[in-house]
mmCIF file of C-alpha atoms and ligand atoms in Angstrom:
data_model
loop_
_atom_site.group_PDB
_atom_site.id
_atom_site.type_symbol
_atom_site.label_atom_id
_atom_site.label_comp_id
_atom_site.label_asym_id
_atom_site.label_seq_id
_atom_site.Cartn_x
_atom_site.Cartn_y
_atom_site.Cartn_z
ATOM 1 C CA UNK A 72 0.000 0.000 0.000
ATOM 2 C CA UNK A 73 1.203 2.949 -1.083
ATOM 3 C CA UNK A 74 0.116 6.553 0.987
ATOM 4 C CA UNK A 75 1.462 10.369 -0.050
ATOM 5 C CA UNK A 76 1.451 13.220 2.263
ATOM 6 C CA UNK A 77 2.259 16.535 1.079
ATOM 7 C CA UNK A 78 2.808 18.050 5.292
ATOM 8 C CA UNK A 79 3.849 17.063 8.679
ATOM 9 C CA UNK A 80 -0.064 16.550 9.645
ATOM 10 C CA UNK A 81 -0.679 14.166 7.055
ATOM 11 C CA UNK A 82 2.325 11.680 7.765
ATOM 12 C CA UNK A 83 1.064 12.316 11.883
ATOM 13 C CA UNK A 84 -2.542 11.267 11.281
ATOM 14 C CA UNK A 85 -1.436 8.582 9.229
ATOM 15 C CA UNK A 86 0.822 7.495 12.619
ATOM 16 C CA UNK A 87 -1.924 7.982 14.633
ATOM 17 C CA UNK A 88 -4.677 5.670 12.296
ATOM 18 C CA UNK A 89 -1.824 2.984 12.083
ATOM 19 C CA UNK A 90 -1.305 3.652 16.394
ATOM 20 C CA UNK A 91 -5.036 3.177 17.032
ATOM 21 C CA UNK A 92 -5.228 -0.317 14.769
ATOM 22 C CA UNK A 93 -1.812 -1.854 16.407
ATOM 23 C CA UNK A 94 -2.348 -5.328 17.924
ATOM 24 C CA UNK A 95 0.472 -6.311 20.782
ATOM 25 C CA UNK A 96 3.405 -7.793 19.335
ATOM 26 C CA UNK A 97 3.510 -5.527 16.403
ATOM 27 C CA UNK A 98 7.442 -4.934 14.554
ATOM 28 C CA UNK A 99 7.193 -2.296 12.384
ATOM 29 C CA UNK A 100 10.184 -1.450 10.216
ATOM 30 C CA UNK A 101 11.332 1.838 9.318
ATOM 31 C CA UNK A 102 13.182 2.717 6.180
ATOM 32 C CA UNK A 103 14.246 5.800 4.895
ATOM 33 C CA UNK A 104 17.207 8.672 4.697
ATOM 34 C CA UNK A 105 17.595 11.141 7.425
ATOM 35 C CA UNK A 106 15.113 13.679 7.621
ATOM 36 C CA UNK A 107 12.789 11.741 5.704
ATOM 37 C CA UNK A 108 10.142 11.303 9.056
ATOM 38 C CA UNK A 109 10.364 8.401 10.714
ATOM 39 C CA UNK A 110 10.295 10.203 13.632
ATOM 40 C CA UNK A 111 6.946 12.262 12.794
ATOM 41 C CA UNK A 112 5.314 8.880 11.935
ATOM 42 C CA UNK A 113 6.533 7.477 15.309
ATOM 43 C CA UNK A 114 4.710 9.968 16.809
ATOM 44 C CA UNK A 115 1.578 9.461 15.624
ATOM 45 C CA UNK A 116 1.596 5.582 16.200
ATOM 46 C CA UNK A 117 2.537 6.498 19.731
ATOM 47 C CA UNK A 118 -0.136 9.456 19.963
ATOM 48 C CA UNK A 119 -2.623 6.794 18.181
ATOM 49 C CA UNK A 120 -1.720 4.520 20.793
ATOM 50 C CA UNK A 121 -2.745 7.109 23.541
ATOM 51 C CA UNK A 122 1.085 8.135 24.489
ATOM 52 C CA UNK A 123 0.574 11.379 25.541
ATOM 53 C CA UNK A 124 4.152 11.863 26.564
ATOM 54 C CA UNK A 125 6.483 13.644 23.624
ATOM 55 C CA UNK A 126 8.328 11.167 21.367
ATOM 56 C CA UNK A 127 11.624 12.310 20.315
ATOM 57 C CA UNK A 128 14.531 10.414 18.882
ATOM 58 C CA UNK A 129 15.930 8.194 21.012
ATOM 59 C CA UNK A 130 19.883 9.565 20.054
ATOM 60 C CA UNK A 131 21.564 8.102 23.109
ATOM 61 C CA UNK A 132 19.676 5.190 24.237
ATOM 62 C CA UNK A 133 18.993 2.618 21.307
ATOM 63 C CA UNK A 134 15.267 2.483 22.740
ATOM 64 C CA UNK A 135 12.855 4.409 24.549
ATOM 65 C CA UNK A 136 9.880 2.877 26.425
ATOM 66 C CA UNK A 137 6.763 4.691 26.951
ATOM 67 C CA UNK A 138 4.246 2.703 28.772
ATOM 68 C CA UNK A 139 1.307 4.926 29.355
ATOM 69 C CA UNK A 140 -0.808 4.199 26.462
ATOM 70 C CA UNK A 141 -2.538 1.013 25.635
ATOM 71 C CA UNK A 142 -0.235 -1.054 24.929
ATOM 72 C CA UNK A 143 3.688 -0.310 25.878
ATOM 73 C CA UNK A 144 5.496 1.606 22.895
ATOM 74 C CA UNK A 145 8.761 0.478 22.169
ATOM 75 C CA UNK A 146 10.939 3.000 19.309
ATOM 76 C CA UNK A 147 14.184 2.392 18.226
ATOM 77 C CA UNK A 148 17.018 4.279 16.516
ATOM 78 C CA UNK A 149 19.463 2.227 15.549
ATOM 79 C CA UNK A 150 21.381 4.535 13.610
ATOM 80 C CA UNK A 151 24.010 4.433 16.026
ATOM 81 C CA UNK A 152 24.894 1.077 16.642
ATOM 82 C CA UNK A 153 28.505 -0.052 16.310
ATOM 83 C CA UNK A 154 27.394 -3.782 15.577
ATOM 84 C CA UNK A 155 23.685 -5.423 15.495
ATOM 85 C CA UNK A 156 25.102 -7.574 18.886
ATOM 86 C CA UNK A 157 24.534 -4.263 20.563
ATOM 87 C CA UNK A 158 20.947 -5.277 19.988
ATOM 88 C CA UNK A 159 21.361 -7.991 22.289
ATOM 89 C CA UNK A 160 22.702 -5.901 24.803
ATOM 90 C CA UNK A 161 19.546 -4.502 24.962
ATOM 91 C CA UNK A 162 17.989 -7.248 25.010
ATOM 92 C CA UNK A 163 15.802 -6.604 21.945
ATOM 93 C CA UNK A 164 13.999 -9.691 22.069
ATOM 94 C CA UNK A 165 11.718 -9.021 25.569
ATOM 95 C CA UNK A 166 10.538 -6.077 22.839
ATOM 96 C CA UNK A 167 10.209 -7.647 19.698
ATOM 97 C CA UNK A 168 8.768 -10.878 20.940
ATOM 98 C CA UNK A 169 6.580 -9.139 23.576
ATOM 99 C CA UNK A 170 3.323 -7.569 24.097
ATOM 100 C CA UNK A 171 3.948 -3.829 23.168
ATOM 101 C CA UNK A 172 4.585 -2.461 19.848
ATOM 102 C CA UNK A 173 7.890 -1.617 18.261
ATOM 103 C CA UNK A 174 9.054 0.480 15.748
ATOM 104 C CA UNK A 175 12.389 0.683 14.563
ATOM 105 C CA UNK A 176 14.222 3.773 12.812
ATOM 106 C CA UNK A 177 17.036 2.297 10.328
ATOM 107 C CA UNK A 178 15.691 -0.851 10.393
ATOM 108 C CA UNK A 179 17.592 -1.961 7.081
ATOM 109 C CA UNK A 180 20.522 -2.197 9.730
ATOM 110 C CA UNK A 181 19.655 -4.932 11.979
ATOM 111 C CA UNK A 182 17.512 -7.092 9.354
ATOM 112 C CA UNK A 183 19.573 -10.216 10.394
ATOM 113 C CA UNK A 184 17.267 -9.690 13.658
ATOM 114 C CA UNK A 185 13.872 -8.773 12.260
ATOM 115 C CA UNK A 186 11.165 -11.228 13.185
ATOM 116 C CA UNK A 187 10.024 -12.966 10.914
ATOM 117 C CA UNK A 188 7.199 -11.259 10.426
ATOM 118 C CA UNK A 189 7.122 -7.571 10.397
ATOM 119 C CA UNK A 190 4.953 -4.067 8.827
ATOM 120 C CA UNK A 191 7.881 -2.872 6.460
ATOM 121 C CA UNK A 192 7.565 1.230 6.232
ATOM 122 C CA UNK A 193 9.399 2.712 3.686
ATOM 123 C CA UNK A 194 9.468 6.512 3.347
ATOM 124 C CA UNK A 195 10.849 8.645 0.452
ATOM 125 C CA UNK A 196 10.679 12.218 -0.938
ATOM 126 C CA UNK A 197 10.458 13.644 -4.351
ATOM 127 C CA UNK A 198 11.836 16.789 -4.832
ATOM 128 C CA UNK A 199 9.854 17.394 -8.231
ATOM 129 C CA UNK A 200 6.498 16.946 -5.808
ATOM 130 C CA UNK A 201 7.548 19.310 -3.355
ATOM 131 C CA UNK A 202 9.776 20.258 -0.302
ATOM 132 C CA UNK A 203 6.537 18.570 2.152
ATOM 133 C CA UNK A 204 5.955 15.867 -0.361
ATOM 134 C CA UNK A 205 7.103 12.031 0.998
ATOM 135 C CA UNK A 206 6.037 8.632 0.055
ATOM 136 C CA UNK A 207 4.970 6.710 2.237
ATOM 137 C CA UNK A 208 5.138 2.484 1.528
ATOM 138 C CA UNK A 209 3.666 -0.163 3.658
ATOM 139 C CA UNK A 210 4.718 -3.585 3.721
ATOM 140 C CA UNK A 211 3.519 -6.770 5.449
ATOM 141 C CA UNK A 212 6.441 -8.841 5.573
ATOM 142 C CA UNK A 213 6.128 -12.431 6.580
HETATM 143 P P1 LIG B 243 13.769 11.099 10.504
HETATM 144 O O1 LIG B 243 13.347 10.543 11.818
HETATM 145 O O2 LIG B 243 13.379 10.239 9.329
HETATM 146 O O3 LIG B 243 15.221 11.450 10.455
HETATM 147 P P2 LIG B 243 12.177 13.363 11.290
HETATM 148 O O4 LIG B 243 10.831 12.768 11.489
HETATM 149 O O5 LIG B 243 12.986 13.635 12.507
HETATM 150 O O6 LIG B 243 12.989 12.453 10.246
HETATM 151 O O7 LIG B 243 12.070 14.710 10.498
HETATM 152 C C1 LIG B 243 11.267 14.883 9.372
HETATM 153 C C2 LIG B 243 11.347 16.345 8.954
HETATM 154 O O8 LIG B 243 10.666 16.543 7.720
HETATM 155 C C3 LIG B 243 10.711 17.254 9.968
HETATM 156 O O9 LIG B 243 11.489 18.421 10.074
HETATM 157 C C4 LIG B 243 9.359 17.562 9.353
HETATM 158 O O10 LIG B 243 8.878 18.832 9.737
HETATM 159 C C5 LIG B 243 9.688 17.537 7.873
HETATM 160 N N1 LIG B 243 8.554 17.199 6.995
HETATM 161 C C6 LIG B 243 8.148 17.936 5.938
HETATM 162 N N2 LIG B 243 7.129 17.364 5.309
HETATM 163 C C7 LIG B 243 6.852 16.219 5.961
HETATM 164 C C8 LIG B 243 5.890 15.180 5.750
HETATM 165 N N3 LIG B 243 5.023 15.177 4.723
HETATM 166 N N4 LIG B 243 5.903 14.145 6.627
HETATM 167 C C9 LIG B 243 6.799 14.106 7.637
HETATM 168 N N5 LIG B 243 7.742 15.045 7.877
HETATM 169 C C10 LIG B 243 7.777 16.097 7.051
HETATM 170 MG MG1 LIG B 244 14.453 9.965 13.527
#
């Protein structure tokens, strides 16, 4: 499924809708450059989720747990990571194989460790559609 937003708003509400319909034990998968919005659509799943907390990147832990909305809200960045065993270190597994839902920034970088089933998002802009513009692909995977 393919979804286009042309401002911040749009890429939140889709967060939000995707926030709201998250069963426990949901991976999603984010791809995309820097400044693309990961982090904008990370805030709407955990908004959608009832997170009323502000989501930010998580730039010195690998993850940061918010448990205050229906289910616990697991995002990663793993932009930073030296080597995927850091993921371990973390003990990535409790989250990924638990009853919250994750989502993972850079997630092209650990996909050794995905589950086996995952949502792949992959976002992109276009410059010829506008500054605002991004893509916005969804993926069951699995
Ligand atoms: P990432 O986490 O992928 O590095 P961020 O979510 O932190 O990216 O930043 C995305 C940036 O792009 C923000 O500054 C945001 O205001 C801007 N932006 C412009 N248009 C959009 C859009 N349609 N959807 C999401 N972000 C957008
Ligand atoms: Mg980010």
């Amino acid at each position: 499924m393919v979804i286009e937003t042309r401002n911040v708003k749009e890429t939140l509400e889709l967060g939000i809708k995707i926030g709201q319909e998250a069963k426990p034990g949901l991976v999603i998968a984010l791809e995309g450059d820097l400044g693309v919005g990961k982090t904008v659509l990370a805030q709407g799943v955990a908004k959608g989720l009832g997170v009323e907390e502000m989501v930010c990147s998580p730039t010195f832990t690998i993850v940061q747990v918010y448990e205050e909305g229906r289910y616990p809200f697991y995002h990663f960045d793993v932009y930073r990571l030296e080597d995927p065993d850091e993921m371990y270190e973390v003990g990535f597994e409790d989250y990924f194989y638990g009853e919250g839902v994750c989502m993972v920034e850079w997630a092209e970088m650990i996909k050794e460790i995905l589950p086996s089933s995952y949502l792949k998002i992959e976002i992109s802009k276009d410059p010829q559609q506008g500054v605002d513009y991004r893509k916005i692909t969804l993926t069951q995977v699995g």
